[in-house]
Amino acid sequence: PRSSLQSHLFLFPGRELRLGVPLLTYVAHLVVLFILAGCSGPRLEIAEVDGKITLNNKPLGGVIITFYPLSEGNEQWPYSTAISSSDGSFTLTFQNAKPGAVFGPHRAVVQWPSRDRLEGRGERIPAGTPIPLRYTTILESPLAIEIKAGGRQTVELKLED
């Protein structure tokens, strides 16, 4: 015979609910549905993005470029980043270095890497090359970019003093 703990669920002292097979099957189905709903988020559509960044028409190398997707509601899409080469060229990556960015509108932010990071690579921030403050924060950056479907996309980020 089963013990009372295996066949009964005590809700309140002196009251119990018998767990029959139909109830257990129903609960098991609900658990599976919740797990599947949590794992099957929206499918991200990605486009490969490369580009060139300049400051006053001169290539801006060694900066971190971050594309933040602008989404409605509480949904947070993954952002994409790149570090520009000495000629100002860059290729965006996201989530575990996958190339690209999600489709839709983005706001780009540009920043120098931390001094520790640069010094660790034997590099320095070029003298006399401050990035204008408006490009360094998502709330003020005028760099609005639309990532579209249809293959590789090239963008130009033209910063001005």
PDB file of N, CA, C and O in Angstrom, residues 61-116:
ATOM      1  N   GLY A  61      40.166  55.083 -35.679  1.00  0.00           N
ATOM      2  CA  GLY A  61      40.534  53.709 -35.365  1.00  0.00           C
ATOM      3  C   GLY A  61      40.613  53.444 -33.876  1.00  0.00           C
ATOM      4  O   GLY A  61      40.915  54.335 -33.081  1.00  0.00           O
ATOM      5  N   GLY A  62      40.336  52.205 -33.497  1.00  0.00           N
ATOM      6  CA  GLY A  62      40.492  51.762 -32.114  1.00  0.00           C
ATOM      7  C   GLY A  62      39.344  52.087 -31.186  1.00  0.00           C
ATOM      8  O   GLY A  62      39.468  51.909 -29.977  1.00  0.00           O
ATOM      9  N   VAL A  63      38.210  52.557 -31.712  1.00  0.00           N
ATOM     10  CA  VAL A  63      37.074  52.883 -30.844  1.00  0.00           C
ATOM     11  C   VAL A  63      36.094  51.725 -30.775  1.00  0.00           C
ATOM     12  O   VAL A  63      36.028  50.888 -31.676  1.00  0.00           O
ATOM     13  N   ILE A  64      35.355  51.697 -29.689  1.00  0.00           N
ATOM     14  CA  ILE A  64      34.293  50.695 -29.518  1.00  0.00           C
ATOM     15  C   ILE A  64      32.998  51.308 -30.044  1.00  0.00           C
ATOM     16  O   ILE A  64      32.600  52.388 -29.624  1.00  0.00           O
ATOM     17  N   ILE A  65      32.359  50.606 -30.960  1.00  0.00           N
ATOM     18  CA  ILE A  65      31.092  51.040 -31.547  1.00  0.00           C
ATOM     19  C   ILE A  65      30.027  50.055 -31.077  1.00  0.00           C
ATOM     20  O   ILE A  65      30.194  48.840 -31.217  1.00  0.00           O
ATOM     21  N   THR A  66      28.951  50.577 -30.504  1.00  0.00           N
ATOM     22  CA  THR A  66      27.868  49.727 -30.018  1.00  0.00           C
ATOM     23  C   THR A  66      26.566  50.160 -30.677  1.00  0.00           C
ATOM     24  O   THR A  66      26.216  51.337 -30.638  1.00  0.00           O
ATOM     25  N   PHE A  67      25.873  49.200 -31.285  1.00  0.00           N
ATOM     26  CA  PHE A  67      24.559  49.438 -31.886  1.00  0.00           C
ATOM     27  C   PHE A  67      23.514  48.875 -30.920  1.00  0.00           C
ATOM     28  O   PHE A  67      23.468  47.671 -30.694  1.00  0.00           O
ATOM     29  N   TYR A  68      22.678  49.767 -30.378  1.00  0.00           N
ATOM     30  CA  TYR A  68      21.611  49.358 -29.470  1.00  0.00           C
ATOM     31  C   TYR A  68      20.284  49.342 -30.232  1.00  0.00           C
ATOM     32  O   TYR A  68      19.853  50.374 -30.730  1.00  0.00           O
ATOM     33  N   PRO A  69      19.630  48.175 -30.312  1.00  0.00           N
ATOM     34  CA  PRO A  69      18.327  48.120 -30.985  1.00  0.00           C
ATOM     35  C   PRO A  69      17.299  48.920 -30.186  1.00  0.00           C
ATOM     36  O   PRO A  69      17.279  48.875 -28.961  1.00  0.00           O
ATOM     37  N   LEU A  70      16.468  49.661 -30.896  1.00  0.00           N
ATOM     38  CA  LEU A  70      15.386  50.410 -30.258  1.00  0.00           C
ATOM     39  C   LEU A  70      14.133  49.566 -30.376  1.00  0.00           C
ATOM     40  O   LEU A  70      13.622  49.355 -31.466  1.00  0.00           O
ATOM     41  N   SER A  71      13.655  49.060 -29.243  1.00  0.00           N
ATOM     42  CA  SER A  71      12.479  48.196 -29.268  1.00  0.00           C
ATOM     43  C   SER A  71      11.365  48.824 -28.455  1.00  0.00           C
ATOM     44  O   SER A  71      11.617  49.621 -27.554  1.00  0.00           O
ATOM     45  N   GLU A  72      10.143  48.455 -28.794  1.00  0.00           N
ATOM     46  CA  GLU A  72       8.992  48.960 -28.063  1.00  0.00           C
ATOM     47  C   GLU A  72       8.711  48.047 -26.884  1.00  0.00           C
ATOM     48  O   GLU A  72       8.979  46.859 -26.929  1.00  0.00           O
ATOM     49  N   GLY A  73       8.172  48.610 -25.841  1.00  0.00           N
ATOM     50  CA  GLY A  73       7.817  47.812 -24.673  1.00  0.00           C
ATOM     51  C   GLY A  73       9.037  47.430 -23.864  1.00  0.00           C
ATOM     52  O   GLY A  73      10.073  48.087 -23.910  1.00  0.00           O
ATOM     53  N   ASN A  74       8.911  46.324 -23.139  1.00  0.00           N
ATOM     54  CA  ASN A  74       9.975  45.879 -22.241  1.00  0.00           C
ATOM     55  C   ASN A  74      10.940  44.901 -22.892  1.00  0.00           C
ATOM     56  O   ASN A  74      11.873  44.441 -22.247  1.00  0.00           O
ATOM     57  N   GLU A  75      10.707  44.555 -24.136  1.00  0.00           N
ATOM     58  CA  GLU A  75      11.557  43.592 -24.842  1.00  0.00           C
ATOM     59  C   GLU A  75      12.945  44.189 -25.048  1.00  0.00           C
ATOM     60  O   GLU A  75      13.082  45.307 -25.528  1.00  0.00           O
ATOM     61  N   GLN A  76      13.982  43.462 -24.664  1.00  0.00           N
ATOM     62  CA  GLN A  76      15.352  43.938 -24.843  1.00  0.00           C
ATOM     63  C   GLN A  76      16.050  43.023 -25.843  1.00  0.00           C
ATOM     64  O   GLN A  76      16.289  41.867 -25.567  1.00  0.00           O
ATOM     65  N   TRP A  77      16.366  43.552 -27.012  1.00  0.00           N
ATOM     66  CA  TRP A  77      17.057  42.790 -28.040  1.00  0.00           C
ATOM     67  C   TRP A  77      18.557  42.872 -27.800  1.00  0.00           C
ATOM     68  O   TRP A  77      19.043  43.834 -27.215  1.00  0.00           O
ATOM     69  N   PRO A  78      19.323  41.912 -28.270  1.00  0.00           N
ATOM     70  CA  PRO A  78      20.774  41.946 -28.051  1.00  0.00           C
ATOM     71  C   PRO A  78      21.435  43.064 -28.860  1.00  0.00           C
ATOM     72  O   PRO A  78      21.083  43.296 -30.011  1.00  0.00           O
ATOM     73  N   TYR A  79      22.359  43.740 -28.236  1.00  0.00           N
ATOM     74  CA  TYR A  79      23.096  44.800 -28.925  1.00  0.00           C
ATOM     75  C   TYR A  79      24.291  44.200 -29.650  1.00  0.00           C
ATOM     76  O   TYR A  79      24.689  43.063 -29.387  1.00  0.00           O
ATOM     77  N   SER A  80      24.867  44.962 -30.579  1.00  0.00           N
ATOM     78  CA  SER A  80      26.020  44.516 -31.360  1.00  0.00           C
ATOM     79  C   SER A  80      27.168  45.484 -31.134  1.00  0.00           C
ATOM     80  O   SER A  80      26.952  46.671 -30.908  1.00  0.00           O
ATOM     81  N   THR A  81      28.402  44.963 -31.215  1.00  0.00           N
ATOM     82  CA  THR A  81      29.576  45.804 -30.985  1.00  0.00           C
ATOM     83  C   THR A  81      30.659  45.529 -32.024  1.00  0.00           C
ATOM     84  O   THR A  81      30.642  44.498 -32.699  1.00  0.00           O
ATOM     85  N   ALA A  82      31.589  46.470 -32.099  1.00  0.00           N
ATOM     86  CA  ALA A  82      32.763  46.321 -32.959  1.00  0.00           C
ATOM     87  C   ALA A  82      33.860  47.222 -32.413  1.00  0.00           C
ATOM     88  O   ALA A  82      33.585  48.187 -31.693  1.00  0.00           O
ATOM     89  N   ILE A  83      35.090  46.908 -32.760  1.00  0.00           N
ATOM     90  CA  ILE A  83      36.219  47.806 -32.518  1.00  0.00           C
ATOM     91  C   ILE A  83      36.770  48.159 -33.887  1.00  0.00           C
ATOM     92  O   ILE A  83      37.072  47.272 -34.693  1.00  0.00           O
ATOM     93  N   SER A  84      36.846  49.446 -34.153  1.00  0.00           N
ATOM     94  CA  SER A  84      37.268  49.884 -35.482  1.00  0.00           C
ATOM     95  C   SER A  84      38.767  49.670 -35.689  1.00  0.00           C
ATOM     96  O   SER A  84      39.570  49.771 -34.767  1.00  0.00           O
ATOM     97  N   SER A  85      39.131  49.377 -36.933  1.00  0.00           N
ATOM     98  CA  SER A  85      40.536  49.234 -37.335  1.00  0.00           C
ATOM     99  C   SER A  85      41.134  50.621 -37.521  1.00  0.00           C
ATOM    100  O   SER A  85      40.427  51.633 -37.513  1.00  0.00           O
ATOM    101  N   SER A  86      42.428  50.677 -37.746  1.00  0.00           N
ATOM    102  CA  SER A  86      43.108  51.970 -37.905  1.00  0.00           C
ATOM    103  C   SER A  86      42.556  52.777 -39.079  1.00  0.00           C
ATOM    104  O   SER A  86      42.607  54.001 -39.071  1.00  0.00           O
ATOM    105  N   ASP A  87      41.985  52.101 -40.082  1.00  0.00           N
ATOM    106  CA  ASP A  87      41.400  52.817 -41.220  1.00  0.00           C
ATOM    107  C   ASP A  87      39.924  53.181 -40.997  1.00  0.00           C
ATOM    108  O   ASP A  87      39.255  53.680 -41.885  1.00  0.00           O
ATOM    109  N   GLY A  88      39.413  52.910 -39.777  1.00  0.00           N
ATOM    110  CA  GLY A  88      38.035  53.238 -39.434  1.00  0.00           C
ATOM    111  C   GLY A  88      37.020  52.163 -39.784  1.00  0.00           C
ATOM    112  O   GLY A  88      35.843  52.301 -39.481  1.00  0.00           O
ATOM    113  N   SER A  89      37.452  51.086 -40.405  1.00  0.00           N
ATOM    114  CA  SER A  89      36.503  50.028 -40.785  1.00  0.00           C
ATOM    115  C   SER A  89      36.139  49.172 -39.573  1.00  0.00           C
ATOM    116  O   SER A  89      36.912  49.053 -38.619  1.00  0.00           O
ATOM    117  N   PHE A  90      34.936  48.592 -39.612  1.00  0.00           N
ATOM    118  CA  PHE A  90      34.484  47.735 -38.520  1.00  0.00           C
ATOM    119  C   PHE A  90      33.468  46.726 -39.037  1.00  0.00           C
ATOM    120  O   PHE A  90      32.870  46.913 -40.095  1.00  0.00           O
ATOM    121  N   THR A  91      33.305  45.638 -38.289  1.00  0.00           N
ATOM    122  CA  THR A  91      32.290  44.620 -38.547  1.00  0.00           C
ATOM    123  C   THR A  91      31.591  44.332 -37.230  1.00  0.00           C
ATOM    124  O   THR A  91      32.247  43.987 -36.245  1.00  0.00           O
ATOM    125  N   LEU A  92      30.270  44.476 -37.202  1.00  0.00           N
ATOM    126  CA  LEU A  92      29.510  44.255 -35.971  1.00  0.00           C
ATOM    127  C   LEU A  92      29.387  42.770 -35.648  1.00  0.00           C
ATOM    128  O   LEU A  92      29.234  41.934 -36.537  1.00  0.00           O
ATOM    129  N   THR A  93      29.422  42.480 -34.350  1.00  0.00           N
ATOM    130  CA  THR A  93      29.159  41.125 -33.858  1.00  0.00           C
ATOM    131  C   THR A  93      28.214  41.228 -32.661  1.00  0.00           C
ATOM    132  O   THR A  93      28.113  42.270 -32.028  1.00  0.00           O
ATOM    133  N   PHE A  94      27.525  40.134 -32.380  1.00  0.00           N
ATOM    134  CA  PHE A  94      26.654  40.063 -31.203  1.00  0.00           C
ATOM    135  C   PHE A  94      26.677  38.653 -30.662  1.00  0.00           C
ATOM    136  O   PHE A  94      27.138  37.731 -31.330  1.00  0.00           O
ATOM    137  N   GLN A  95      26.211  38.477 -29.446  1.00  0.00           N
ATOM    138  CA  GLN A  95      26.084  37.178 -28.793  1.00  0.00           C
ATOM    139  C   GLN A  95      27.129  36.155 -29.220  1.00  0.00           C
ATOM    140  O   GLN A  95      26.994  35.491 -30.241  1.00  0.00           O
ATOM    141  N   ASN A  96      28.151  36.012 -28.440  1.00  0.00           N
ATOM    142  CA  ASN A  96      29.191  35.005 -28.685  1.00  0.00           C
ATOM    143  C   ASN A  96      29.896  35.205 -30.023  1.00  0.00           C
ATOM    144  O   ASN A  96      30.197  34.254 -30.731  1.00  0.00           O
ATOM    145  N   ALA A  97      30.129  36.451 -30.379  1.00  0.00           N
ATOM    146  CA  ALA A  97      30.905  36.826 -31.576  1.00  0.00           C
ATOM    147  C   ALA A  97      30.260  36.411 -32.898  1.00  0.00           C
ATOM    148  O   ALA A  97      30.941  36.268 -33.903  1.00  0.00           O
ATOM    149  N   LYS A  98      28.943  36.225 -32.911  1.00  0.00           N
ATOM    150  CA  LYS A  98      28.256  35.967 -34.176  1.00  0.00           C
ATOM    151  C   LYS A  98      28.219  37.268 -34.964  1.00  0.00           C
ATOM    152  O   LYS A  98      27.947  38.329 -34.404  1.00  0.00           O
ATOM    153  N   PRO A  99      28.474  37.225 -36.260  1.00  0.00           N
ATOM    154  CA  PRO A  99      28.467  38.469 -37.037  1.00  0.00           C
ATOM    155  C   PRO A  99      27.058  39.010 -37.226  1.00  0.00           C
ATOM    156  O   PRO A  99      26.119  38.249 -37.414  1.00  0.00           O
ATOM    157  N   GLY A 100      26.928  40.349 -37.136  1.00  0.00           N
ATOM    158  CA  GLY A 100      25.668  40.982 -37.495  1.00  0.00           C
ATOM    159  C   GLY A 100      24.985  41.749 -36.392  1.00  0.00           C
ATOM    160  O   GLY A 100      25.524  41.960 -35.306  1.00  0.00           O
ATOM    161  N   ALA A 101      23.765  42.179 -36.717  1.00  0.00           N
ATOM    162  CA  ALA A 101      22.893  42.920 -35.810  1.00  0.00           C
ATOM    163  C   ALA A 101      21.452  42.552 -36.140  1.00  0.00           C
ATOM    164  O   ALA A 101      21.155  42.155 -37.262  1.00  0.00           O
ATOM    165  N   VAL A 102      20.557  42.682 -35.164  1.00  0.00           N
ATOM    166  CA  VAL A 102      19.145  42.372 -35.401  1.00  0.00           C
ATOM    167  C   VAL A 102      18.527  43.430 -36.317  1.00  0.00           C
ATOM    168  O   VAL A 102      18.979  44.570 -36.346  1.00  0.00           O
ATOM    169  N   PHE A 103      17.516  43.018 -37.084  1.00  0.00           N
ATOM    170  CA  PHE A 103      16.813  43.953 -37.970  1.00  0.00           C
ATOM    171  C   PHE A 103      16.111  45.022 -37.137  1.00  0.00           C
ATOM    172  O   PHE A 103      15.672  44.762 -36.034  1.00  0.00           O
ATOM    173  N   GLY A 104      15.994  46.213 -37.711  1.00  0.00           N
ATOM    174  CA  GLY A 104      15.227  47.270 -37.076  1.00  0.00           C
ATOM    175  C   GLY A 104      16.060  48.498 -36.780  1.00  0.00           C
ATOM    176  O   GLY A 104      17.248  48.571 -37.100  1.00  0.00           O
ATOM    177  N   PRO A 105      15.427  49.479 -36.124  1.00  0.00           N
ATOM    178  CA  PRO A 105      16.134  50.729 -35.815  1.00  0.00           C
ATOM    179  C   PRO A 105      17.118  50.552 -34.664  1.00  0.00           C
ATOM    180  O   PRO A 105      16.863  49.794 -33.731  1.00  0.00           O
ATOM    181  N   HIS A 106      18.243  51.244 -34.768  1.00  0.00           N
ATOM    182  CA  HIS A 106      19.290  51.207 -33.743  1.00  0.00           C
ATOM    183  C   HIS A 106      19.773  52.623 -33.453  1.00  0.00           C
ATOM    184  O   HIS A 106      19.631  53.516 -34.275  1.00  0.00           O
ATOM    185  N   ARG A 107      20.390  52.778 -32.304  1.00  0.00           N
ATOM    186  CA  ARG A 107      21.115  53.993 -31.974  1.00  0.00           C
ATOM    187  C   ARG A 107      22.546  53.548 -31.686  1.00  0.00           C
ATOM    188  O   ARG A 107      22.773  52.606 -30.938  1.00  0.00           O
ATOM    189  N   ALA A 108      23.518  54.215 -32.337  1.00  0.00           N
ATOM    190  CA  ALA A 108      24.926  53.846 -32.166  1.00  0.00           C
ATOM    191  C   ALA A 108      25.594  54.766 -31.159  1.00  0.00           C
ATOM    192  O   ALA A 108      25.305  55.964 -31.100  1.00  0.00           O
ATOM    193  N   VAL A 109      26.494  54.177 -30.382  1.00  0.00           N
ATOM    194  CA  VAL A 109      27.283  54.894 -29.390  1.00  0.00           C
ATOM    195  C   VAL A 109      28.749  54.571 -29.661  1.00  0.00           C
ATOM    196  O   VAL A 109      29.089  53.429 -29.986  1.00  0.00           O
ATOM    197  N   VAL A 110      29.613  55.580 -29.519  1.00  0.00           N
ATOM    198  CA  VAL A 110      31.041  55.409 -29.802  1.00  0.00           C
ATOM    199  C   VAL A 110      31.840  55.817 -28.567  1.00  0.00           C
ATOM    200  O   VAL A 110      31.585  56.883 -27.991  1.00  0.00           O
ATOM    201  N   GLN A 111      32.783  54.960 -28.171  1.00  0.00           N
ATOM    202  CA  GLN A 111      33.601  55.247 -26.985  1.00  0.00           C
ATOM    203  C   GLN A 111      35.009  54.713 -27.179  1.00  0.00           C
ATOM    204  O   GLN A 111      35.216  53.746 -27.915  1.00  0.00           O
ATOM    205  N   TRP A 112      35.959  55.348 -26.494  1.00  0.00           N
ATOM    206  CA  TRP A 112      37.299  54.787 -26.445  1.00  0.00           C
ATOM    207  C   TRP A 112      37.290  53.635 -25.469  1.00  0.00           C
ATOM    208  O   TRP A 112      36.568  53.676 -24.464  1.00  0.00           O
ATOM    209  N   PRO A 113      38.080  52.581 -25.719  1.00  0.00           N
ATOM    210  CA  PRO A 113      38.208  51.516 -24.722  1.00  0.00           C
ATOM    211  C   PRO A 113      38.841  52.087 -23.453  1.00  0.00           C
ATOM    212  O   PRO A 113      39.454  53.154 -23.490  1.00  0.00           O
ATOM    213  N   SER A 114      38.710  51.375 -22.353  1.00  0.00           N
ATOM    214  CA  SER A 114      39.334  51.834 -21.104  1.00  0.00           C
ATOM    215  C   SER A 114      40.854  51.871 -21.286  1.00  0.00           C
ATOM    216  O   SER A 114      41.429  51.140 -22.092  1.00  0.00           O
ATOM    217  N   ARG A 115      41.482  52.756 -20.555  1.00  0.00           N
ATOM    218  CA  ARG A 115      42.951  52.878 -20.646  1.00  0.00           C
ATOM    219  C   ARG A 115      43.635  51.550 -20.324  1.00  0.00           C
ATOM    220  O   ARG A 115      44.606  51.187 -20.954  1.00  0.00           O
ATOM    221  N   ASP A 116      43.118  50.816 -19.333  1.00  0.00           N
ATOM    222  CA  ASP A 116      43.706  49.521 -18.973  1.00  0.00           C
ATOM    223  C   ASP A 116      43.672  48.557 -20.151  1.00  0.00           C
ATOM    224  O   ASP A 116      44.627  47.833 -20.400  1.00  0.00           O
TER     225      ASP A 116
END
